[in-house]
mmCIF file of C-alpha atoms and ligand atoms in Angstrom:
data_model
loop_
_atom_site.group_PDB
_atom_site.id
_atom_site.type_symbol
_atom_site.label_atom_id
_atom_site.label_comp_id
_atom_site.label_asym_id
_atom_site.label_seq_id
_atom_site.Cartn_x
_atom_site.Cartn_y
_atom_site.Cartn_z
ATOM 1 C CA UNK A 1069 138.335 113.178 94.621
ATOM 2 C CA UNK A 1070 139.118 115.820 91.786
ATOM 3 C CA UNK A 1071 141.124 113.658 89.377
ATOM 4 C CA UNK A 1072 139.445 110.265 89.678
ATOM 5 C CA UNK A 1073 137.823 109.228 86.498
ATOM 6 C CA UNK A 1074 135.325 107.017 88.759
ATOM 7 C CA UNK A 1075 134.206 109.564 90.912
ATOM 8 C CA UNK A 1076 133.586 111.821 88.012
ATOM 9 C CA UNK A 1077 131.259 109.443 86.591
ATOM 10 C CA UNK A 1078 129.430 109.671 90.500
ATOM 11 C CA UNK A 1079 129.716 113.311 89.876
ATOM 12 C CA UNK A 1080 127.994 113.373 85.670
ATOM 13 C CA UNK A 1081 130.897 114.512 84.784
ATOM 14 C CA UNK A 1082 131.752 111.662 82.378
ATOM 15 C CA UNK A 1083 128.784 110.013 81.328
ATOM 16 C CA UNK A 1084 128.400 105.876 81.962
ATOM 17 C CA UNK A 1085 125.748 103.292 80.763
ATOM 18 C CA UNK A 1086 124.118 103.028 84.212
ATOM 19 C CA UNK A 1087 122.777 99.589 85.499
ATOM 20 C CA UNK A 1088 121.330 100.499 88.757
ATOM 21 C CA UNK A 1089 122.166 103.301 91.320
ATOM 22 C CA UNK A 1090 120.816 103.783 95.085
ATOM 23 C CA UNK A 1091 122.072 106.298 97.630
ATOM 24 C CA UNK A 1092 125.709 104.863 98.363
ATOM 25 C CA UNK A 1093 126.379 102.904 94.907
ATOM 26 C CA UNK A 1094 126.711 103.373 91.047
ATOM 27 C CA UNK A 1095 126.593 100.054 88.725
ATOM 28 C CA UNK A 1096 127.583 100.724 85.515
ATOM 29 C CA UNK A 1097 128.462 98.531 82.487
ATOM 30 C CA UNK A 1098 132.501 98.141 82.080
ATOM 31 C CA UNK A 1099 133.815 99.748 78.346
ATOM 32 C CA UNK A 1100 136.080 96.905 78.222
ATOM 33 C CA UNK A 1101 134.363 94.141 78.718
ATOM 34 C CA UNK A 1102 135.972 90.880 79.328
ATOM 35 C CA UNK A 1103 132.533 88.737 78.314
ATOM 36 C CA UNK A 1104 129.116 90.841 77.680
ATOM 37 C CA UNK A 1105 127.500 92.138 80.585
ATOM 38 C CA UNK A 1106 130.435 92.931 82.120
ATOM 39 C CA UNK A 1107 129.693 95.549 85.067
ATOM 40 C CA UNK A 1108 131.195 97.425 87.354
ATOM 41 C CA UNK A 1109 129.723 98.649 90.807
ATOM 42 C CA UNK A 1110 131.529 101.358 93.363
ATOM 43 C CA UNK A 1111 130.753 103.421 96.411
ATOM 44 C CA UNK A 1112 129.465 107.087 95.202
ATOM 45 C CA UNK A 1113 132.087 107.775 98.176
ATOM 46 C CA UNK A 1114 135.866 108.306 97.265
ATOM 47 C CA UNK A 1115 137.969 105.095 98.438
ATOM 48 C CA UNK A 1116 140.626 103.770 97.046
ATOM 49 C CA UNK A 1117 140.609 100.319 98.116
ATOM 50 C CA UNK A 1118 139.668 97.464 100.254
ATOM 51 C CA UNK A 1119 142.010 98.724 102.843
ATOM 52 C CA UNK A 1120 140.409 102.264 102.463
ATOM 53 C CA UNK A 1121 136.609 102.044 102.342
ATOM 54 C CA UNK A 1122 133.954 102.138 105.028
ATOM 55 C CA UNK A 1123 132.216 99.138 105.988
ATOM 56 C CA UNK A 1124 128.738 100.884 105.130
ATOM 57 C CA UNK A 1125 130.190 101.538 101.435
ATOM 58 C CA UNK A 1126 131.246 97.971 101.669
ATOM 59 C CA UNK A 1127 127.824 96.334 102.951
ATOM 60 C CA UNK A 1128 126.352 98.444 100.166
ATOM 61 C CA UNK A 1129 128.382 97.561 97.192
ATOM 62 C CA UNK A 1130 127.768 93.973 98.205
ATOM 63 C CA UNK A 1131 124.344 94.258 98.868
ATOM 64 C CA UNK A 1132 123.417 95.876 95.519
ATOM 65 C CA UNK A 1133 125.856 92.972 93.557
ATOM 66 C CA UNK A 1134 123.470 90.287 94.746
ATOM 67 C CA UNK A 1135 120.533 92.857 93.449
ATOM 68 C CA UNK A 1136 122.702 93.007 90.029
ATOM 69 C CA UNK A 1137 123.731 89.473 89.757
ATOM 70 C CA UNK A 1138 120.023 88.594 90.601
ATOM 71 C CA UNK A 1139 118.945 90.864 87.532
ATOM 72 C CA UNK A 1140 122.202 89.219 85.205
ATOM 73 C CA UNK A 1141 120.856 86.545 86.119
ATOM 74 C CA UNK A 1142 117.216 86.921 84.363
ATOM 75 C CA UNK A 1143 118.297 89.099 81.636
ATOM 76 C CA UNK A 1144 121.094 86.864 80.082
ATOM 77 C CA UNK A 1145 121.109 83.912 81.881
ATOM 78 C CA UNK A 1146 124.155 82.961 82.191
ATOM 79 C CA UNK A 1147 126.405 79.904 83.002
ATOM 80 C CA UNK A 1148 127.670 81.947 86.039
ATOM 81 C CA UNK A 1149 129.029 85.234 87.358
ATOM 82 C CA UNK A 1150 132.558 85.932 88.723
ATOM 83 C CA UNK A 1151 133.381 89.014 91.236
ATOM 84 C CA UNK A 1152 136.435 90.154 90.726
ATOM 85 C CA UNK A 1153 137.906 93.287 93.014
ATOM 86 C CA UNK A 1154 141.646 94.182 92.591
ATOM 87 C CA UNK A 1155 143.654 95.851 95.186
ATOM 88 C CA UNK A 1156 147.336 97.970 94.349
ATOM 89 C CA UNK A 1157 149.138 98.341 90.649
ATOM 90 C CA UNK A 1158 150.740 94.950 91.757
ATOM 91 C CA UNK A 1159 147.204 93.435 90.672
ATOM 92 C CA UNK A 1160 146.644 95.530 87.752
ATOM 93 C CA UNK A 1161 144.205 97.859 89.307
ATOM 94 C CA UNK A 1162 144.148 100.604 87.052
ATOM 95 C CA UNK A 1163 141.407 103.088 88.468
ATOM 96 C CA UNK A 1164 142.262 104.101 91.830
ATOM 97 C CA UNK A 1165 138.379 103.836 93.544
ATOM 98 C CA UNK A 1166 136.795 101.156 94.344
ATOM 99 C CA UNK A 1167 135.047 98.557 92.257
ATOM 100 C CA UNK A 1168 133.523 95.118 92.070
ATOM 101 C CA UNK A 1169 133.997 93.635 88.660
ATOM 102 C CA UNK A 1170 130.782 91.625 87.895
ATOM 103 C CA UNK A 1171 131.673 89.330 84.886
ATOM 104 C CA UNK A 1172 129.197 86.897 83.716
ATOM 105 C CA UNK A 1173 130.059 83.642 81.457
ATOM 106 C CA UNK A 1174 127.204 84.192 78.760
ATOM 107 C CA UNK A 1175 125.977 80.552 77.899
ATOM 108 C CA UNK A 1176 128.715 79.261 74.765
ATOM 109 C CA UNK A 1177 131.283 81.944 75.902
ATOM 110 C CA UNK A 1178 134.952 80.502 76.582
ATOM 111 C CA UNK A 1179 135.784 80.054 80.443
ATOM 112 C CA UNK A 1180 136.739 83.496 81.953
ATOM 113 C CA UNK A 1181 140.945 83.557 82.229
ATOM 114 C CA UNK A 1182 140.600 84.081 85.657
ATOM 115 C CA UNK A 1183 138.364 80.954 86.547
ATOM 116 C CA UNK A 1184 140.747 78.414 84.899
ATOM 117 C CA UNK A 1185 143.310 78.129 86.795
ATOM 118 C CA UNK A 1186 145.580 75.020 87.417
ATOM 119 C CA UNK A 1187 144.316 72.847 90.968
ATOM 120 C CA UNK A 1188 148.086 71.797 92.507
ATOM 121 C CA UNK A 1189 148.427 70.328 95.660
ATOM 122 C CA UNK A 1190 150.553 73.659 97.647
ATOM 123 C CA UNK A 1191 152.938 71.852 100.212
ATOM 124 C CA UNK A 1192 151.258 71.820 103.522
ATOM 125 C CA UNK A 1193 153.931 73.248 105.602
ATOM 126 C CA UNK A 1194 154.262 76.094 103.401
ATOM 127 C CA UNK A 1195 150.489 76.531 103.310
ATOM 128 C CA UNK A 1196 150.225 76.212 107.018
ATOM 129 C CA UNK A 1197 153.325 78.455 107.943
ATOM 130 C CA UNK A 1198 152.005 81.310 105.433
ATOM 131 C CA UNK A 1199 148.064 81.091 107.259
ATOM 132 C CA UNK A 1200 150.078 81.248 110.352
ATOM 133 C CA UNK A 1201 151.411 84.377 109.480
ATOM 134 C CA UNK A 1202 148.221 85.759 108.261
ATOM 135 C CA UNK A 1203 145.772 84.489 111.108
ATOM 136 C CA UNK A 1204 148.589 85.904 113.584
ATOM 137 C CA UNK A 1205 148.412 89.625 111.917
ATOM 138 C CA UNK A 1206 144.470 89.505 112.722
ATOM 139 C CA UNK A 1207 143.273 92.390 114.238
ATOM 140 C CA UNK A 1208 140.465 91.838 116.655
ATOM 141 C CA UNK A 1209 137.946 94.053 115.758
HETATM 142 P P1 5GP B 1345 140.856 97.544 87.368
HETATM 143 O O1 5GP B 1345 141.252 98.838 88.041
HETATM 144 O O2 5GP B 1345 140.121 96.614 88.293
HETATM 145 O O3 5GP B 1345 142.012 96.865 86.705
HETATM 146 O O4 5GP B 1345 139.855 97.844 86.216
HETATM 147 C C1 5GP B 1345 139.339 99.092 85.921
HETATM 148 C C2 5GP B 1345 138.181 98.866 84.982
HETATM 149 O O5 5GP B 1345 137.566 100.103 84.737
HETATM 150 C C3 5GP B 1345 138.601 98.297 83.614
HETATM 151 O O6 5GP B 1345 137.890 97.091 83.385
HETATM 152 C C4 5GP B 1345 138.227 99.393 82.641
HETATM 153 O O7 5GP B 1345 137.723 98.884 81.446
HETATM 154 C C5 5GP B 1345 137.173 100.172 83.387
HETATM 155 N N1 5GP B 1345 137.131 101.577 83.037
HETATM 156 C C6 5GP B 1345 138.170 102.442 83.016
HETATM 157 N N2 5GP B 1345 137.760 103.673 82.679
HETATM 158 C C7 5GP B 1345 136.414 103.590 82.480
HETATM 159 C C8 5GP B 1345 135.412 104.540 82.102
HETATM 160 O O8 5GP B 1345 135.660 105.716 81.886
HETATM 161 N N3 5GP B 1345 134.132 104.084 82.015
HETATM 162 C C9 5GP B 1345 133.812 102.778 82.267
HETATM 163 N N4 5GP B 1345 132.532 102.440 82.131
HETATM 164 N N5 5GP B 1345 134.726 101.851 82.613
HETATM 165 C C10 5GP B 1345 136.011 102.248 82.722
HETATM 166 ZN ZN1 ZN B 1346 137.047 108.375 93.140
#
């Protein structure tokens, strides 16, 4: 897509600190990084979202995170790794293709903001009313 900053990087347009790379994917390390290591990993494929991309580019993105994660894993050893994939401005995505945020907690670093949240008991009802909705709205593939 002409005016997407991600698929410009696909293209060498922009240049990125590449972390691995195979026929469908690009992992590349995030220039904002929430903790170090921080990486990002889309489809070479245009998509904008979960809604929008192909299975394939979606078996491949996730099968090259567990070849990344396995790598973060050895290289900084970390106390753990968080995926983190935002769909729609409501969510703060910001760049319009798809991406997997992989965000390790090097060892000493402070808990990632969006690990620590609050455990309240939801009211069942609610919970079970809302699921209700959402299992009923299943498509059957
Ligand atoms: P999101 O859309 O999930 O909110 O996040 C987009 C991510 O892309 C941000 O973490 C931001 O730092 C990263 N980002 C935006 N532009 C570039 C870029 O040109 N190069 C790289 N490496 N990362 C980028
Ligand atoms: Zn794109």
């Amino acid at each position: 897509m002409e005016d997407c900053i991600f698929c410009k990087i696909v293209k060498g347009e922009i240049p990125c600190t590449k972390v691995y790379e195979n026929d469908d994917v690009l992992a590349f390390a995030d220039i904002n990084p929430i903790r170090d290591g921080h990486t990002l990993i889309i489809p070479k494929v245009h998509a904008e979202n979960i809604w929008e991309i192909s299975g394939e580019s979606l078996t491949a993105i996730h099968l090259a995170s567990r070849k990344v994660a396995a790598a973060m894993k050895k290289a900084l050893e970390p106390e753990g790794i968080a995926f983190v994939q935002l769909n729609g401005r409501g969510v703060n995505q910001i760049v319009m293709h798809y991406h997997l945020h992989l965000v390790p907690r090097p060892k000493g670093a402070p808990e990632l903001p969006l690990t620590g949240w609050e455990m309240i008991p939801g009211d069942m009802e609610k919970i079970k009313e809302i699921a209700d909705d959402i299992a009923g709205a299943v498509q059957i593939a």
